[in-house]
Amino acid sequence: MGIGRIYPEEPLSLYIKEIYHASFTNEDRIPVLDDCCHDLVIFREADARLYCAEFTEGIEINHHIFSISNISPPFSIEFPKSLNFITVKFQPWCNNLFFGGKWKPGINDVSQHFKPIFKTNDASEFFQMDDPFEVMQLKLKDYIKTFNLSGKQRLLKQIIELIYQQSGQLKVNDLEKRFELSRQYLNKLFKEEVQYSIKHFIGMVRVMNAVKIQLHNPKISMTKLAYDVGYYDQAHFVRDFQKVAGMSPKKFFNLNGAFFKRHKIN
């Protein structure tokens, strides 16, 4: 297993949260969490299956360049022998900017959508490079020149950055007061631009924080973990985790967490 990751600098970081490159061999089915950031995914093999609530028997991932949309947890990926891929993770306030419009539930071929970035439909050139990150960043910088954040998206950026800073340990009421906006407007803004409700987004940030803590401390108790991410009631923590992951935290942490190993990289 090999994982590499970079966080772009400005101006690219206004649009792109993270780029990572991973390769797995002979792994069990790998669970995936939806972090509310839309991804541009590039598979070298294009030979895997995605499992989710809507497709319990799995659907084939037979595209090299794709994104995943409109499905519900639990999510997992299964592949026969090896999996080598690059993921471009967009900032959540850019979901509608880059992925607006109607997408079918499941796997969507986005090779034409992002055609300026790729020479071929299988993007094979990226897997032959010594440093695919450098080339990908250059291509993305050129690609985003035609995009600009709207006033709403810039406001949303401020709100989301605060949610990240607080690790999701705040309430919608706190954001109402801080930004002098109504709950209805905040939720409308999130659903339009992030394509998730504000409550779900906050819950996701707390759950992702719990996953990162457990990754660095696998023996932590569920009671301590719940407390560390701001819950005084373990049952409430389990309910929120279930909404995001589609399963209890205990079950999730007993599965193969290969996709999350990148969070151990400094």
Short mmCIF file of C-alpha atoms in Angstrom, two decimals, residues 31-260:
data_model
loop_
_atom_site.label_atom_id
_atom_site.label_comp_id
_atom_site.label_asym_id
_atom_site.label_seq_id
_atom_site.Cartn_x
_atom_site.Cartn_y
_atom_site.Cartn_z
CA PRO A 31 -15.13 1.37 3.52
CA VAL A 32 -15.46 4.95 2.31
CA LEU A 33 -16.93 8.00 4.05
CA ASP A 34 -18.61 10.85 2.21
CA ASP A 35 -16.93 14.05 3.45
CA CYS A 36 -19.33 16.29 1.45
CA CYS A 37 -16.53 17.26 -0.95
CA HIS A 38 -17.08 16.24 -4.56
CA ASP A 39 -14.20 14.30 -6.05
CA LEU A 40 -12.66 13.96 -9.47
CA VAL A 41 -11.37 10.37 -9.36
CA ILE A 42 -8.89 8.83 -11.78
CA PHE A 43 -8.55 5.02 -11.73
CA ARG A 44 -5.70 3.36 -13.58
CA GLU A 45 -7.35 -0.07 -13.70
CA ALA A 46 -11.05 0.84 -14.05
CA ASP A 47 -11.82 -2.54 -12.55
CA ALA A 48 -13.64 -2.22 -9.23
CA ARG A 49 -17.10 -2.28 -7.66
CA LEU A 50 -18.86 0.32 -5.56
CA TYR A 51 -21.31 -0.75 -2.85
CA CYS A 52 -23.86 1.54 -1.20
CA ALA A 53 -27.42 1.53 0.15
CA GLU A 54 -28.88 1.86 -3.35
CA PHE A 55 -26.61 -0.80 -4.88
CA THR A 56 -26.17 -3.49 -2.25
CA GLU A 57 -24.92 -5.97 -4.87
CA GLY A 58 -22.46 -3.39 -6.15
CA ILE A 59 -22.06 -1.53 -9.43
CA GLU A 60 -19.07 -1.71 -11.73
CA ILE A 61 -16.63 1.17 -11.86
CA ASN A 62 -15.69 0.79 -15.50
CA HIS A 63 -14.65 4.39 -16.13
CA HIS A 64 -11.13 5.71 -15.68
CA ILE A 65 -12.28 9.27 -14.94
CA PHE A 66 -15.40 9.60 -12.83
CA SER A 67 -17.25 11.09 -9.90
CA ILE A 68 -19.78 9.56 -7.51
CA SER A 69 -23.13 11.24 -6.86
CA ASN A 70 -26.53 10.91 -5.19
CA ILE A 71 -26.08 7.69 -3.21
CA SER A 72 -26.41 6.81 0.46
CA PRO A 73 -24.13 5.07 2.99
CA PRO A 74 -22.66 2.65 3.78
CA PHE A 75 -20.11 2.99 0.99
CA SER A 76 -17.30 0.59 0.13
CA ILE A 77 -14.98 -0.23 -2.77
CA GLU A 78 -13.93 -3.72 -3.83
CA PHE A 79 -11.29 -4.60 -6.43
CA PRO A 80 -9.87 -7.93 -7.66
CA LYS A 81 -6.10 -7.52 -7.25
CA SER A 82 -4.86 -3.95 -7.27
CA LEU A 83 -6.16 -0.40 -7.25
CA ASN A 84 -4.13 2.63 -8.27
CA PHE A 85 -5.83 5.99 -8.33
CA ILE A 86 -5.57 9.76 -8.00
CA THR A 87 -8.30 11.84 -6.37
CA VAL A 88 -8.79 15.58 -6.73
CA LYS A 89 -10.96 16.68 -3.82
CA PHE A 90 -12.78 19.96 -4.41
CA GLN A 91 -13.58 22.41 -1.65
CA PRO A 92 -17.16 21.89 -0.44
CA TRP A 93 -18.16 25.46 -1.32
CA CYS A 94 -17.23 24.58 -4.93
CA ASN A 95 -19.46 21.51 -5.29
CA ASN A 96 -22.13 23.31 -7.29
CA LEU A 97 -19.57 25.42 -9.15
CA PHE A 98 -17.84 22.39 -10.67
CA PHE A 99 -20.50 19.68 -10.37
CA GLY A 100 -23.73 21.60 -10.87
CA GLY A 101 -26.52 20.03 -12.88
CA LYS A 102 -28.18 16.65 -12.76
CA TRP A 103 -26.09 13.53 -12.27
CA LYS A 104 -27.42 9.99 -12.15
CA PRO A 105 -27.10 8.09 -8.85
CA GLY A 106 -23.85 6.16 -8.69
CA ILE A 107 -20.85 6.37 -11.03
CA ASN A 108 -20.69 9.22 -13.53
CA ASP A 109 -18.14 9.45 -16.33
CA VAL A 110 -16.76 13.01 -16.13
CA SER A 111 -13.97 12.69 -18.71
CA GLN A 112 -15.72 15.17 -21.02
CA HIS A 113 -16.67 17.44 -18.12
CA PHE A 114 -12.98 17.84 -17.25
CA LYS A 115 -11.65 17.30 -20.77
CA PRO A 116 -9.13 20.21 -20.67
CA ILE A 117 -7.19 18.37 -17.94
CA PHE A 118 -6.68 15.08 -19.75
CA LYS A 119 -4.94 14.07 -22.97
CA THR A 120 -6.65 10.68 -23.11
CA ASN A 121 -9.88 9.25 -21.71
CA ASP A 122 -7.97 6.89 -19.42
CA ALA A 123 -5.59 9.56 -18.04
CA SER A 124 -2.82 6.97 -18.24
CA GLU A 125 -0.14 9.66 -18.47
CA PHE A 126 -0.56 10.54 -14.78
CA PHE A 127 0.42 7.04 -13.69
CA GLN A 128 3.64 7.16 -15.70
CA MET A 129 4.96 10.34 -14.06
CA ASP A 130 7.54 10.62 -11.30
CA ASP A 131 5.56 13.49 -9.77
CA PRO A 132 1.89 13.44 -10.88
CA PHE A 133 1.04 16.05 -8.22
CA GLU A 134 3.08 18.79 -9.88
CA VAL A 135 1.59 18.15 -13.31
CA MET A 136 -1.95 17.83 -11.96
CA GLN A 137 -1.65 21.13 -10.11
CA LEU A 138 -0.44 22.89 -13.26
CA LYS A 139 -3.36 21.50 -15.26
CA LEU A 140 -5.85 22.42 -12.54
CA LYS A 141 -4.49 25.96 -12.27
CA ASP A 142 -5.04 26.38 -15.99
CA TYR A 143 -8.50 24.78 -15.78
CA ILE A 144 -9.82 27.01 -12.98
CA LYS A 145 -8.91 30.24 -14.77
CA THR A 146 -12.41 30.31 -16.24
CA PHE A 147 -14.07 29.96 -12.81
CA ASN A 148 -14.68 32.57 -10.12
CA LEU A 149 -16.25 32.23 -6.70
CA SER A 150 -19.54 34.08 -6.37
CA GLY A 151 -20.42 36.23 -3.38
CA LYS A 152 -22.49 33.38 -1.95
CA GLN A 153 -19.63 30.93 -2.36
CA ARG A 154 -17.19 33.29 -0.65
CA LEU A 155 -19.61 33.66 2.25
CA LEU A 156 -19.99 29.90 2.38
CA LYS A 157 -16.21 29.54 2.44
CA GLN A 158 -16.06 31.64 5.61
CA ILE A 159 -18.81 29.60 7.25
CA ILE A 160 -17.28 26.23 6.33
CA GLU A 161 -13.79 27.27 7.42
CA LEU A 162 -15.23 28.14 10.84
CA ILE A 163 -16.95 24.74 11.02
CA TYR A 164 -13.62 23.07 10.18
CA GLN A 165 -11.75 25.19 12.74
CA GLN A 166 -14.22 24.12 15.42
CA SER A 167 -14.08 20.45 14.26
CA GLY A 168 -17.85 20.58 13.88
CA GLN A 169 -18.32 21.29 17.59
CA LEU A 170 -20.85 24.07 17.13
CA LYS A 171 -24.53 24.43 16.34
CA VAL A 172 -26.47 26.09 13.57
CA ASN A 173 -27.59 28.67 16.14
CA ASP A 174 -23.95 29.66 16.65
CA LEU A 175 -23.58 30.29 12.93
CA GLU A 176 -26.84 32.26 12.82
CA LYS A 177 -25.48 34.64 15.45
CA ARG A 178 -21.95 34.84 14.06
CA PHE A 179 -22.98 35.64 10.49
CA GLU A 180 -26.34 37.30 11.25
CA LEU A 181 -28.17 34.95 8.93
CA SER A 182 -31.35 32.95 9.45
CA ARG A 183 -31.33 29.18 9.77
CA GLN A 184 -33.50 28.97 6.66
CA TYR A 185 -31.03 30.99 4.60
CA LEU A 186 -28.03 29.00 5.87
CA ASN A 187 -29.68 25.72 5.02
CA LYS A 188 -30.75 26.99 1.58
CA LEU A 189 -27.19 28.16 0.92
CA PHE A 190 -25.72 24.79 1.87
CA LYS A 191 -28.23 22.79 -0.15
CA GLU A 192 -27.70 24.94 -3.24
CA GLU A 193 -23.91 25.18 -3.17
CA VAL A 194 -22.64 22.25 -1.06
CA GLN A 195 -25.60 20.05 -2.01
CA TYR A 196 -26.00 18.85 1.59
CA SER A 197 -27.94 20.28 4.52
CA ILE A 198 -25.97 22.36 6.99
CA LYS A 199 -26.85 19.99 9.84
CA HIS A 200 -25.53 16.99 7.90
CA PHE A 201 -22.35 18.87 7.03
CA ILE A 202 -21.63 19.75 10.66
CA GLY A 203 -22.30 16.15 11.71
CA MET A 204 -19.98 14.88 8.97
CA VAL A 205 -17.13 17.10 10.18
CA ARG A 206 -17.50 15.73 13.72
CA VAL A 207 -17.57 12.14 12.47
CA MET A 208 -14.51 12.67 10.26
CA ASN A 209 -12.71 14.13 13.25
CA ALA A 210 -13.62 11.01 15.25
CA VAL A 211 -12.22 8.79 12.49
CA LYS A 212 -8.91 10.70 12.50
CA ILE A 213 -8.63 10.48 16.30
CA GLN A 214 -9.32 6.74 16.27
CA LEU A 215 -6.81 6.24 13.47
CA HIS A 216 -4.07 7.67 15.67
CA ASN A 217 -5.35 5.94 18.81
CA PRO A 218 -7.00 2.62 17.82
CA LYS A 219 -7.50 1.51 21.43
CA ILE A 220 -9.56 4.54 22.45
CA SER A 221 -12.92 3.69 24.01
CA MET A 222 -16.14 4.79 22.33
CA THR A 223 -17.03 6.78 25.45
CA LYS A 224 -13.75 8.70 25.35
CA LEU A 225 -13.96 9.17 21.58
CA ALA A 226 -17.50 10.54 21.82
CA TYR A 227 -16.39 12.97 24.52
CA ASP A 228 -13.33 14.09 22.53
CA VAL A 229 -15.49 15.09 19.55
CA GLY A 230 -17.96 17.03 21.67
CA TYR A 231 -20.64 14.53 22.66
CA TYR A 232 -21.69 14.09 26.27
CA ASP A 233 -24.06 11.30 25.28
CA GLN A 234 -22.50 8.26 23.58
CA ALA A 235 -25.87 7.25 22.11
CA HIS A 236 -26.08 10.62 20.32
CA PHE A 237 -22.58 10.11 18.93
CA VAL A 238 -23.51 6.65 17.65
CA ARG A 239 -26.67 8.01 15.98
CA ASP A 240 -24.76 10.79 14.20
CA PHE A 241 -22.02 8.38 13.14
CA GLN A 242 -24.65 6.01 11.76
CA LYS A 243 -26.15 8.80 9.63
CA VAL A 244 -22.79 9.59 8.03
CA ALA A 245 -21.24 6.11 7.79
CA GLY A 246 -24.35 3.96 7.48
CA MET A 247 -23.15 1.81 10.39
CA SER A 248 -22.14 2.09 14.02
CA PRO A 249 -18.66 3.40 14.90
CA LYS A 250 -17.75 0.05 16.46
CA LYS A 251 -18.56 -1.82 13.26
CA PHE A 252 -16.86 0.81 11.09
CA PHE A 253 -13.60 0.72 13.04
CA ASN A 254 -13.47 -3.07 12.74
CA LEU A 255 -13.38 -2.79 8.94
CA ASN A 256 -10.42 -2.18 6.63
CA GLY A 257 -9.56 1.51 6.95
CA ALA A 258 -7.03 1.67 4.11
CA PHE A 259 -8.54 4.82 2.53
CA PHE A 260 -8.05 6.77 5.75
#
